[in-house]
Coordinates of C-alpha atoms in Angstrom, one line a residue:
X1 CA -99.3 -56.2 -35.7
X2 CA -100.2 -58.7 -33.0
X3 CA -100.7 -57.9 -29.3
X4 CA -98.8 -59.3 -26.4
X5 CA -101.4 -61.5 -24.6
X6 CA -100.0 -60.8 -21.2
X7 CA -100.1 -57.1 -21.6
X8 CA -103.8 -57.2 -22.6
X9 CA -104.8 -59.6 -19.8
X10 CA -103.1 -57.5 -17.2
X11 CA -105.2 -54.4 -17.9
X12 CA -108.8 -55.9 -17.6
X13 CA -111.1 -53.7 -15.4
X14 CA -114.8 -53.9 -14.6
X15 CA -117.2 -51.2 -15.6
X16 CA -120.8 -50.5 -14.4
X17 CA -123.1 -48.2 -16.3
X18 CA -126.2 -46.9 -14.6
X19 CA -129.5 -47.3 -16.7
X20 CA -133.1 -46.6 -15.7
X21 CA -133.8 -50.2 -14.9
X22 CA -130.6 -50.8 -13.0
X23 CA -127.1 -51.2 -14.6
X24 CA -125.2 -52.7 -17.5
X25 CA -122.0 -54.4 -16.5
X26 CA -118.9 -55.1 -18.5
X27 CA -115.1 -55.4 -18.7
X28 CA -112.5 -53.3 -20.4
X29 CA -109.2 -54.4 -21.9
X30 CA -106.6 -51.7 -22.1
X31 CA -106.9 -48.0 -21.3
X32 CA -110.0 -46.2 -22.5
X33 CA -107.7 -43.8 -24.4
X34 CA -107.4 -46.4 -27.2
X35 CA -109.7 -46.6 -30.2
X36 CA -112.9 -48.2 -28.8
X37 CA -114.3 -51.6 -29.8
X38 CA -117.7 -52.5 -28.4
X39 CA -117.9 -56.3 -28.0
X40 CA -121.4 -57.9 -27.6
X41 CA -122.0 -61.5 -26.8
X42 CA -124.7 -64.0 -27.9
X43 CA -127.8 -65.4 -26.3
X44 CA -127.4 -66.4 -22.6
X45 CA -123.7 -65.8 -22.7
X46 CA -121.8 -62.9 -21.1
X47 CA -118.8 -60.6 -21.5
X48 CA -116.4 -63.5 -20.9
X49 CA -117.3 -64.8 -24.4
X50 CA -114.4 -62.7 -25.7
X51 CA -111.8 -63.8 -23.2
X52 CA -109.9 -66.0 -25.7
X53 CA -110.1 -63.7 -28.7
X54 CA -109.3 -60.2 -27.3
X55 CA -105.8 -61.1 -26.0
X56 CA -104.9 -62.0 -29.6
X57 CA -105.8 -58.5 -30.9
X58 CA -103.8 -55.3 -31.1
X59 CA -103.3 -53.4 -27.8
X60 CA -103.8 -50.0 -29.6
X61 CA -107.6 -50.6 -29.2
X62 CA -109.7 -50.4 -26.1
X63 CA -112.1 -53.4 -26.0
X64 CA -115.3 -53.0 -24.0
X65 CA -117.2 -56.3 -23.6
X66 CA -120.6 -55.9 -22.0
X67 CA -123.1 -58.2 -20.4
X68 CA -126.4 -57.7 -22.2
X69 CA -129.3 -56.8 -20.0
X70 CA -130.5 -60.0 -18.3
X71 CA -127.1 -61.7 -18.7
X72 CA -123.9 -61.9 -16.7
X73 CA -123.7 -59.1 -14.1
X74 CA -126.1 -56.8 -15.8
X75 CA -129.6 -56.0 -14.4
X76 CA -132.6 -57.7 -16.0
X77 CA -135.0 -55.7 -18.1
X78 CA -138.2 -54.8 -16.1
X79 CA -140.7 -57.7 -15.7
X80 CA -143.8 -58.0 -17.8
X81 CA -142.6 -57.6 -21.4
X82 CA -140.9 -59.7 -24.1
X83 CA -137.4 -58.8 -25.3
X84 CA -136.8 -57.6 -28.8
X85 CA -133.7 -57.0 -30.8
X86 CA -134.7 -53.4 -31.0
X87 CA -134.7 -53.0 -27.2
X88 CA -131.2 -54.6 -27.0
X89 CA -129.9 -52.4 -29.7
X90 CA -131.1 -49.2 -27.9
X91 CA -129.6 -50.4 -24.7
X92 CA -126.2 -50.5 -26.5
X93 CA -126.8 -46.9 -27.5
X94 CA -126.9 -46.1 -23.7
X95 CA -123.4 -47.7 -23.4
X96 CA -122.1 -45.6 -26.3
X97 CA -123.5 -42.5 -24.8
X98 CA -122.0 -43.3 -21.4
X99 CA -118.5 -43.4 -22.9
X100 CA -119.1 -40.5 -25.1
X101 CA -117.9 -42.3 -28.3
X102 CA -118.4 -40.4 -31.5
X103 CA -116.9 -43.3 -33.6
X104 CA -116.3 -46.9 -32.6
X105 CA -115.9 -50.4 -33.9
X106 CA -118.7 -52.8 -33.2
X107 CA -117.9 -56.5 -32.7
X108 CA -120.8 -58.9 -32.0
X109 CA -121.3 -62.7 -31.8
X110 CA -124.6 -64.4 -32.7
X111 CA -127.4 -62.3 -31.1
X112 CA -124.7 -59.6 -30.5
X113 CA -124.0 -59.6 -34.2
X114 CA -127.7 -59.3 -35.1
X115 CA -127.8 -56.3 -32.7
X116 CA -124.7 -54.9 -34.5
X117 CA -126.4 -55.0 -38.0
X118 CA -129.2 -52.9 -36.5
X119 CA -127.0 -50.5 -34.6
X120 CA -124.9 -49.8 -37.7
X121 CA -128.1 -49.1 -39.6
X122 CA -129.7 -46.9 -36.9
X123 CA -126.5 -45.0 -36.2
X124 CA -124.4 -45.2 -39.4
X125 CA -122.4 -42.1 -38.5
X126 CA -121.1 -43.8 -35.3
X127 CA -119.9 -47.2 -36.4
X128 CA -116.6 -47.0 -38.2
X129 CA -116.3 -50.8 -38.8
X130 CA -118.6 -53.7 -38.2
X131 CA -117.3 -57.2 -37.1
X132 CA -119.9 -59.9 -37.1
X133 CA -119.0 -63.3 -35.7
X134 CA -121.3 -66.0 -37.1
X135 CA -124.6 -64.1 -37.2
X136 CA -127.1 -63.4 -39.9
X137 CA -129.9 -60.8 -39.7
X138 CA -133.1 -62.8 -39.2
X139 CA -136.5 -61.7 -40.4
X140 CA -140.1 -62.7 -40.0
X141 CA -141.0 -65.9 -41.9
X142 CA -142.8 -65.4 -45.2
X143 CA -146.5 -65.9 -44.6
X144 CA -146.4 -65.1 -40.8
X145 CA -148.3 -62.1 -39.6
X146 CA -147.7 -59.8 -36.6
X147 CA -151.3 -60.3 -35.6
X148 CA -150.5 -63.9 -35.0
X149 CA -146.9 -63.6 -33.9
X150 CA -147.2 -61.1 -31.1
X151 CA -150.2 -62.6 -29.2
X152 CA -148.5 -66.0 -29.4
X153 CA -145.3 -64.6 -27.9
X154 CA -147.3 -63.0 -25.0
X155 CA -149.1 -66.3 -24.3
X156 CA -145.7 -68.0 -23.9
X157 CA -144.5 -65.1 -21.7
X158 CA -147.5 -65.4 -19.3
X159 CA -147.0 -69.2 -19.0
X160 CA -143.4 -68.7 -18.2
X161 CA -144.2 -66.0 -15.6
X162 CA -146.6 -68.4 -13.8
X163 CA -144.0 -71.1 -13.8
X164 CA -141.3 -68.8 -12.4
X165 CA -143.7 -67.7 -9.6
X166 CA -144.2 -71.3 -8.4
X167 CA -140.6 -72.5 -8.7
X168 CA -137.2 -71.5 -7.2
X169 CA -134.3 -71.4 -9.6
X170 CA -132.5 -74.9 -9.6
X171 CA -129.2 -75.1 -7.9
X172 CA -126.2 -77.0 -9.4
X173 CA -122.8 -78.1 -8.3
X174 CA -119.9 -76.4 -10.1
X175 CA -119.3 -79.5 -12.3
X176 CA -123.1 -79.7 -13.1
X177 CA -123.2 -76.0 -14.0
X178 CA -120.2 -76.2 -16.2
X179 CA -121.6 -79.3 -17.9
X180 CA -124.9 -77.4 -18.6
X181 CA -122.9 -74.5 -20.0
X182 CA -121.0 -76.9 -22.2
X183 CA -123.8 -79.2 -23.4
X184 CA -127.0 -77.2 -23.1
X185 CA -126.6 -75.5 -26.5
X186 CA -126.9 -76.5 -30.2
X187 CA -123.1 -76.6 -30.6
X188 CA -121.3 -77.9 -27.4
X189 CA -118.4 -76.1 -25.8
X190 CA -115.3 -77.6 -24.4
X191 CA -115.1 -77.7 -20.6
X192 CA -112.4 -74.9 -20.7
X193 CA -114.6 -72.7 -22.8
X194 CA -117.6 -73.3 -20.6
X195 CA -115.6 -72.4 -17.5
X196 CA -114.7 -69.1 -19.2
X197 CA -118.5 -68.2 -19.1
X198 CA -119.0 -69.7 -15.6
X199 CA -117.8 -66.8 -13.4
X200 CA -120.2 -64.3 -14.9
X201 CA -123.0 -66.7 -15.7
X202 CA -123.8 -68.1 -12.2
X203 CA -124.1 -66.9 -8.6
X204 CA -123.4 -68.8 -5.4
X205 CA -126.5 -70.4 -3.8
X206 CA -125.6 -72.1 -0.5
X207 CA -123.5 -75.1 -1.5
X208 CA -124.4 -74.7 -5.2
X209 CA -124.9 -72.3 -8.0
X210 CA -127.8 -71.0 -10.1
X211 CA -127.8 -69.4 -13.5
X212 CA -128.4 -65.6 -13.6
X213 CA -129.6 -65.1 -17.1
X214 CA -133.1 -63.9 -17.5
X215 CA -135.4 -66.9 -18.1
X216 CA -137.4 -64.9 -20.7
X217 CA -134.4 -65.4 -23.0
X218 CA -135.6 -69.0 -23.3
X219 CA -138.6 -67.7 -25.3
X220 CA -136.1 -66.7 -28.0
X221 CA -135.8 -63.2 -29.3
X222 CA -138.7 -62.5 -31.8
X223 CA -137.9 -60.9 -35.1
X224 CA -140.8 -58.7 -36.1
X225 CA -139.1 -57.3 -39.2
X226 CA -140.1 -58.6 -42.6
X227 CA -137.5 -59.5 -45.2
X228 CA -138.1 -56.3 -47.1
X229 CA -137.6 -54.3 -43.9
X230 CA -134.4 -56.1 -43.2
X231 CA -133.2 -55.3 -46.7
X232 CA -134.1 -51.7 -46.1
X233 CA -132.2 -51.7 -42.8
X234 CA -129.1 -53.3 -44.3
X235 CA -128.9 -50.7 -47.1
X236 CA -128.3 -48.0 -44.4
X237 CA -125.1 -49.6 -43.2
X238 CA -122.2 -47.5 -44.5
X239 CA -119.1 -48.9 -42.8
X240 CA -116.8 -51.8 -43.8
X241 CA -118.1 -55.2 -42.7
X242 CA -116.1 -58.3 -41.6
X243 CA -118.4 -61.3 -41.6
X244 CA -117.1 -64.5 -40.1
X245 CA -119.0 -67.7 -40.7
X246 CA -118.3 -71.0 -38.9
X247 CA -118.3 -74.1 -41.1
X248 CA -120.6 -76.1 -38.9
X249 CA -123.2 -73.3 -38.6
X250 CA -122.9 -72.8 -42.4
X251 CA -123.9 -76.4 -43.1
X252 CA -126.6 -76.3 -40.4
X253 CA -128.2 -73.1 -41.9
X254 CA -127.0 -73.4 -45.5
X255 CA -130.3 -72.3 -47.1
X256 CA -130.7 -69.3 -44.8
X257 CA -127.0 -68.4 -45.1
X258 CA -127.0 -68.3 -48.9
X259 CA -130.1 -66.1 -49.0
X260 CA -128.6 -63.7 -46.5
X261 CA -125.3 -63.5 -48.4
X262 CA -127.2 -62.4 -51.5
X263 CA -129.0 -59.8 -49.4
X264 CA -125.7 -58.5 -48.2
X265 CA -124.1 -58.2 -51.6
X266 CA -127.1 -56.4 -53.0
X267 CA -127.6 -54.0 -50.1
X268 CA -124.2 -53.1 -48.7
X269 CA -122.4 -50.2 -50.4
X270 CA -119.4 -50.6 -48.0
X271 CA -116.5 -52.9 -48.3
X272 CA -117.6 -56.5 -47.5
X273 CA -115.1 -59.0 -46.1
X274 CA -116.3 -62.6 -45.8
X275 CA -114.4 -65.4 -44.1
X276 CA -115.5 -69.0 -43.7
X277 CA -113.5 -70.7 -40.9
X278 CA -113.5 -74.3 -39.7
X279 CA -115.3 -74.7 -36.5
X280 CA -118.6 -74.4 -34.7
X281 CA -120.8 -71.4 -33.8
X282 CA -118.6 -70.5 -30.9
X283 CA -115.3 -70.7 -32.8
X284 CA -114.4 -67.2 -31.4
X285 CA -114.3 -68.8 -28.0
X286 CA -112.9 -72.2 -28.9
X287 CA -110.4 -71.5 -31.7
X288 CA -109.9 -67.7 -32.1
X289 CA -106.4 -68.3 -33.5
X290 CA -108.1 -69.6 -36.7
X291 CA -109.1 -66.2 -37.8
X292 CA -107.4 -63.6 -35.5
X293 CA -104.8 -62.6 -38.1
X294 CA -107.5 -61.8 -40.7
X295 CA -109.4 -59.9 -38.1
X296 CA -106.3 -57.9 -37.2
X297 CA -105.8 -57.0 -40.8
X298 CA -109.4 -55.7 -40.9
X299 CA -109.1 -53.7 -37.7
X300 CA -105.8 -52.1 -38.6
X301 CA -105.6 -51.9 -42.4
X302 CA -109.1 -51.7 -43.9
X303 CA -110.1 -48.0 -44.2
X304 CA -112.9 -47.0 -41.8
X305 CA -116.1 -45.3 -42.8
X306 CA -115.8 -41.5 -43.2

């Protein structure tokens, strides 16, 4: 069953969820009476990351795409600390509680997918299906120690804080901002895809625009879990999993990908659906038609977790 794209696009509404540090913003496709799908984007992106994919999916679901804290129209986390995947995961729990969902489908891309692995492990009774778009669950490198990792991260944070105090955010023309959205990432976007992220990713600044994402995201999200801890977490996931891997990412991270796939196969007791699709890391935004039918089958036909 495929959705009528026009029907989905015509029912997009904004949502604002109050949280202790401000608010989490997002957008909703379809009435909230449908089966909920929580859609979570990747690093420095925003809710518009799903603008090309969701219109291809069934209208029987209600798709809630959020801006992670520090991205899009959501408030930044309070100053003075480093982000962690755990903090992001628990912020999504606030979204779930706001809507009062007892069961929902989680769909995440990149960082959003990593958060999804954690959420499905922390709250296995809530996640009925897990859709991961080109993301593996990272872990602390072998031989690295928390006693070295954490002080190093805070040294970088303090250096960034000093830099931000002495500099105003740079302003760009619309063309320059779109170009930076397109080219300032490991796998470039098309101009059309970059423009999809533009409206939620920048704010007007006089004659130009500046990017709104929290600059602390440039420090990268540290992964404090060891490999054994990741394995333990993955074993708690009970729901069916749809894992999409993009061919270009697969080649770029081949050794890590193979290791993670072995971890999945040995840890997951749920139904495991794997799909390799031609494209780059942002294939869900660039070419969602390459896998939308397989995803529809998973959403509508694969039995959910009990």
